[in-house]
Tab-separated table of C-alpha atoms in Angstrom:
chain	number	residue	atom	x	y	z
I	98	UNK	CA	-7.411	-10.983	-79.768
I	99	UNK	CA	-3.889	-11.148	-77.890
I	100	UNK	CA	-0.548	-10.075	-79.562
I	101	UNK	CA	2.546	-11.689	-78.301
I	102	UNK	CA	5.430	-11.139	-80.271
I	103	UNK	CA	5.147	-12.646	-83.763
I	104	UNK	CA	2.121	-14.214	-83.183
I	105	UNK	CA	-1.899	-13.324	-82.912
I	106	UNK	CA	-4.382	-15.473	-80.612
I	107	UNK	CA	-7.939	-15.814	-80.055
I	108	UNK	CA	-9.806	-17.057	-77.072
I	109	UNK	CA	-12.360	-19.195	-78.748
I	110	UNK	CA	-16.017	-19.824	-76.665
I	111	UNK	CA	-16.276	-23.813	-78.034
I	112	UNK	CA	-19.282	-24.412	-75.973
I	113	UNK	CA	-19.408	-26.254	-71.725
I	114	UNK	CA	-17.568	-28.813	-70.734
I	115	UNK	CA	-19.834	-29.967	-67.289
I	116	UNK	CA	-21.233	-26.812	-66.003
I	117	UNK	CA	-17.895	-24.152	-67.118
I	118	UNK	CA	-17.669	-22.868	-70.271
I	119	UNK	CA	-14.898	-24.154	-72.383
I	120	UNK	CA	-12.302	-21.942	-74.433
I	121	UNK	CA	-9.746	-22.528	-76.702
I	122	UNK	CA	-6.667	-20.319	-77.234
I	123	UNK	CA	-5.545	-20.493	-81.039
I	124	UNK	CA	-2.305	-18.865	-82.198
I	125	UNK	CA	-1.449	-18.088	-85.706
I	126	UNK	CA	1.655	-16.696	-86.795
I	127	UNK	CA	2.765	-13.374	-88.757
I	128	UNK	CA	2.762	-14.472	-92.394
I	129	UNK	CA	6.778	-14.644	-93.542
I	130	UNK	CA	8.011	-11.462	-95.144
I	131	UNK	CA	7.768	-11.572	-98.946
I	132	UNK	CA	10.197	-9.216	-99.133
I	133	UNK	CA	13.712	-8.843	-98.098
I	134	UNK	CA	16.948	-6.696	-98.029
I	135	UNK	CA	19.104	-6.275	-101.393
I	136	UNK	CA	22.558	-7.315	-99.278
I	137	UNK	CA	26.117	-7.935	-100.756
I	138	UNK	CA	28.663	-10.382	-98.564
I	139	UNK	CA	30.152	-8.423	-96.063
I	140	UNK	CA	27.373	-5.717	-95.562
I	141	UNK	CA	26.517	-7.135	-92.207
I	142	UNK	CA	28.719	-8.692	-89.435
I	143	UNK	CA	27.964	-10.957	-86.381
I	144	UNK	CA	29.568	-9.107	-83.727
I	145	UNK	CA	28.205	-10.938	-80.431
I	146	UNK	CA	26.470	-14.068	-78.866
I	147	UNK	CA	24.812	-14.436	-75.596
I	148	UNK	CA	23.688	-18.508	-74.575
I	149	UNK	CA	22.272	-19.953	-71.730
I	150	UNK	CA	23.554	-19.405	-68.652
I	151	UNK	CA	22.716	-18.330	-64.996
I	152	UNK	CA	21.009	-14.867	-64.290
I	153	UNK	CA	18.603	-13.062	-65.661
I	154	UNK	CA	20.161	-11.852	-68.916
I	155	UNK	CA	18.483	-13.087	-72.256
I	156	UNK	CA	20.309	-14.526	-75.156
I	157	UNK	CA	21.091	-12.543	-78.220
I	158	UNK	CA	22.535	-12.368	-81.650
I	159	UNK	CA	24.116	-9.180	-82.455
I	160	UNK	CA	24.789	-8.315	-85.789
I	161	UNK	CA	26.594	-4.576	-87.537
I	162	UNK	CA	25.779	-2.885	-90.515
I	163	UNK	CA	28.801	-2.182	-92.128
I	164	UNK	CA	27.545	-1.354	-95.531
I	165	UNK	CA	26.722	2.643	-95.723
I	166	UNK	CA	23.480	2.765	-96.556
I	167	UNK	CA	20.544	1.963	-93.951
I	168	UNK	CA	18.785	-1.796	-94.234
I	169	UNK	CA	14.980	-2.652	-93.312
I	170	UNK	CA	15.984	-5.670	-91.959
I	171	UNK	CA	12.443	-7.397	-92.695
I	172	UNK	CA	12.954	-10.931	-94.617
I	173	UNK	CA	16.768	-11.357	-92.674
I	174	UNK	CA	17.059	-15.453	-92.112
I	175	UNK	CA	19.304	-16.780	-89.169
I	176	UNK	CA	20.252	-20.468	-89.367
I	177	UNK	CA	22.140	-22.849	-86.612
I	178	UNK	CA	23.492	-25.448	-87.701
I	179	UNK	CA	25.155	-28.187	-85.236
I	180	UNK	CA	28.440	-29.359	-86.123
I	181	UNK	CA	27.011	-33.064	-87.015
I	182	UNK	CA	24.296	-31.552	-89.089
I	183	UNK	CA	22.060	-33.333	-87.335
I	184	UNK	CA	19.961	-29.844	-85.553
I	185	UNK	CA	18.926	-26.788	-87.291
I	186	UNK	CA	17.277	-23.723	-85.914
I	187	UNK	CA	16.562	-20.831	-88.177
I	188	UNK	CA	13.968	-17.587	-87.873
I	189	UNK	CA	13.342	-14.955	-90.518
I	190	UNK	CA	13.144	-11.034	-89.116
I	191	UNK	CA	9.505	-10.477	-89.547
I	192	UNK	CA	9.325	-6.572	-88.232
I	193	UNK	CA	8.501	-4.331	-91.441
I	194	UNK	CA	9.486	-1.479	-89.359
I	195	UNK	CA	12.638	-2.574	-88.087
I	196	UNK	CA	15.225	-0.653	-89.719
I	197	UNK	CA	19.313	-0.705	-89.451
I	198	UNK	CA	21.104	2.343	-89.319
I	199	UNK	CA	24.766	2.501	-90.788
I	200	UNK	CA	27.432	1.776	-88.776
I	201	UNK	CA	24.909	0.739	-85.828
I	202	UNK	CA	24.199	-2.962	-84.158
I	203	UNK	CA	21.071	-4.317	-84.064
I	204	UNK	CA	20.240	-6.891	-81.312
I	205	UNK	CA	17.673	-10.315	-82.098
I	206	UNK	CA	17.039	-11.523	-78.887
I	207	UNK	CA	14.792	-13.969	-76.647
I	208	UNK	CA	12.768	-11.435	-74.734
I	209	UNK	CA	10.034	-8.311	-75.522
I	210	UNK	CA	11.883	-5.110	-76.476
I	211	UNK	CA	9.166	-3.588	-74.786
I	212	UNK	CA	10.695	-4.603	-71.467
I	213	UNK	CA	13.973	-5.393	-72.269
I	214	UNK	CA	15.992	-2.288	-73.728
I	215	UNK	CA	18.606	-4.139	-75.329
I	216	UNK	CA	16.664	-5.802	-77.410
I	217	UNK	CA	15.642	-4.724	-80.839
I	218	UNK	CA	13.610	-8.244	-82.214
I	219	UNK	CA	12.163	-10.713	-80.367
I	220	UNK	CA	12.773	-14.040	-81.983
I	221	UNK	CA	11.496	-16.757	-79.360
I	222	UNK	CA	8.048	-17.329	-81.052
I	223	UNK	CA	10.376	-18.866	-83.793
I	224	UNK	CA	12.923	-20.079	-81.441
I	225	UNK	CA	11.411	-21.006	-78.388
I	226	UNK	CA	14.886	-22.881	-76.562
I	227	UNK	CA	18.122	-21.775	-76.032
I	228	UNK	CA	20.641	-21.336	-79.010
I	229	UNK	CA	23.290	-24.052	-79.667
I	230	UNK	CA	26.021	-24.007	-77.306
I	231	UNK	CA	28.587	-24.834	-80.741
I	232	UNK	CA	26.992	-24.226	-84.734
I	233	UNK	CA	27.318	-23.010	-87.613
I	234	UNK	CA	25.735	-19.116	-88.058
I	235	UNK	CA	24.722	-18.156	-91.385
I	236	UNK	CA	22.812	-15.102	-92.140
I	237	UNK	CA	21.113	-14.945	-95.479
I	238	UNK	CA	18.951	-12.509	-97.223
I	239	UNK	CA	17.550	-13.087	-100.611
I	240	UNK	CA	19.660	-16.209	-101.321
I	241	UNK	CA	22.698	-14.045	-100.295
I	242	UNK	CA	24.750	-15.456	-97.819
I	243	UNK	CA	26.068	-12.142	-96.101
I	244	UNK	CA	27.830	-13.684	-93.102
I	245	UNK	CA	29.253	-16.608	-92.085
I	246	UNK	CA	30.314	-17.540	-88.029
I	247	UNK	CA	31.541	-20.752	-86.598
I	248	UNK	CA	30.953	-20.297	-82.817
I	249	UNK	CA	31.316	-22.364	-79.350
I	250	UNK	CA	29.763	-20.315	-76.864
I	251	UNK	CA	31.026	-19.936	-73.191
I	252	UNK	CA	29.636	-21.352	-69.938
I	253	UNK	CA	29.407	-17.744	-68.594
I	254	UNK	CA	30.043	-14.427	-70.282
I	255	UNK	CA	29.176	-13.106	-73.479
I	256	UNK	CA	31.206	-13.934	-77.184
I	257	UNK	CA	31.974	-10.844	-78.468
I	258	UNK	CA	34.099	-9.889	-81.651
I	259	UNK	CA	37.273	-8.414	-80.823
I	260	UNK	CA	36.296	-4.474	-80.344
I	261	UNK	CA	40.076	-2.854	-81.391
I	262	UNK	CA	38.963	-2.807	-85.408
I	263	UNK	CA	35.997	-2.060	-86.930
I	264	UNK	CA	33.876	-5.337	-87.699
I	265	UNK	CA	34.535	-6.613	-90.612
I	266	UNK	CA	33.090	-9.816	-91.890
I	267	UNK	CA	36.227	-11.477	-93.270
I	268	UNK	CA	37.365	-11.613	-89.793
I	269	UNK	CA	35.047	-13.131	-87.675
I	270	UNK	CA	34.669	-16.395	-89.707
I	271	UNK	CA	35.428	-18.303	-86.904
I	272	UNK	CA	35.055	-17.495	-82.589
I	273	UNK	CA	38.302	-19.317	-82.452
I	274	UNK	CA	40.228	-16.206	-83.727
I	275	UNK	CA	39.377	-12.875	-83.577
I	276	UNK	CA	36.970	-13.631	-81.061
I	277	UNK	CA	37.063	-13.302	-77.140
I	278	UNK	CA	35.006	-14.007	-73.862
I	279	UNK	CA	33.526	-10.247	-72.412
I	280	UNK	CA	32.747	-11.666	-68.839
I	281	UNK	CA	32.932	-8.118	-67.517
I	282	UNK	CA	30.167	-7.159	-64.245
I	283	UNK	CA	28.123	-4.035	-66.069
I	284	UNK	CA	29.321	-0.691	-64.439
I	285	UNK	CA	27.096	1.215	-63.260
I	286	UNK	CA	23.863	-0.078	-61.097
I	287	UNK	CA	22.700	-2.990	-62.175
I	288	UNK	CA	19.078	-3.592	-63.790
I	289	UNK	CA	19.466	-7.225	-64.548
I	290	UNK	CA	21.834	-9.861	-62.740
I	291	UNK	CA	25.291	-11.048	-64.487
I	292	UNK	CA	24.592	-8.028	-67.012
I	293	UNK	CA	27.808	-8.931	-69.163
I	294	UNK	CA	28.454	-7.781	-72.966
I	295	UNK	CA	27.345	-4.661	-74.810
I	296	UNK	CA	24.075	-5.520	-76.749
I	297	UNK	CA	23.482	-2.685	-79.323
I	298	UNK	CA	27.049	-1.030	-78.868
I	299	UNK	CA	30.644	-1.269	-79.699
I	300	UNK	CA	32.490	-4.550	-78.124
I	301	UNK	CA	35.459	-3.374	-76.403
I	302	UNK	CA	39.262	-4.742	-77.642
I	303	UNK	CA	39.763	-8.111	-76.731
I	304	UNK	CA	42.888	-8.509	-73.712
């Protein structure tokens, strides 16, 4: 058996195909949560989006706790929704251990937080392309609709909630406002290329 991310596969022995033996690999994924967090509006806040774009940087939804208690995030659903309606994406934070501080940032990304540090869930079994360069965001837990985000993402940089206030989900209903490109080089030496943003920390004020 092989584990890769969310999902568990077998290399199956289905007989010879000629004179090689012939396997199958079969992948089943992690059963959905039946559980999931008891969350008000407002207890957690989208704080920053990475797309596609060139380098080596993976894309990643950032969200805050701002309630003050700590949330096992297990049984969190993300939906994008195009503007037309016509595409949908959503995945459903399947990690029974994952647990949100208060007053920290978790960080759902495309990429093993095994190898990638800024990274807290890897969400690409569920969501295997890129996210939508323009949707809808809305993050839901039990039927709860706890945030709310209409985004268009840059061509380059990282959209990141204006850092100068604390997050605060009444005010980042919409990237228009509020909102503001971090295209910032990292400092310090560089792990990655185009590192850009602050995945698991504190944006800093918009200009």
């Amino acid at each position: 058996m092989v584990t890769s991310g969310n999902r568990r596969c077998w290399l199956l022995h289905i007989g010879r195909l000629g004179l090689a033996p012939a396997f199958l690999l079969a992948c089943v994924r992690d059963p959905l949560p039946s559980s999931c967090p008891e969350l008000a509006a407002g207890d957690l806040v989208v704080t920053e989006i990475r797309g596609s774009q060139a380098g080596s940087y993976r894309q990643w939804i950032e969200i805050y706790n701002a309630s003050d208690v700590d949330v096992a995030v297990t049984g969190l659903r993300i939906t994008l929704t195009q503007f037309d309606g016509v595409g949908s994406q959503t995945f459903v934070v399947r990690d029974e251990a994952l647990e949100l501080a208060a007053g920290a940032y978790l960080v759902l990304g495309s990429g093993d937080p095994a190898a990638l540090d800024y990274i807290d869930y890897d969400y690409s079994a569920d969501l295997p392309g890129d996210l939508y360069p323009g949707a809808t965001l809305e993050l839901t837990s039990c039927r709860t609709v706890v945030d709310t985000l209409i985004y268009n993402l840059p061509a380059e940089g990282t959209l990141a909630l204006d850092g100068a206030a604390e997050p605060d989900a009444t005010a980042n209903d919409d990237s228009k406002a509020g909102w503001c490109v971090d295209d910032r080089a990292s400092e310090g030496p560089q792990t990655q290329i185009g590192i850009r943003g602050t995945p698991g920390g504190a944006n800093p004020p918009c200009p």
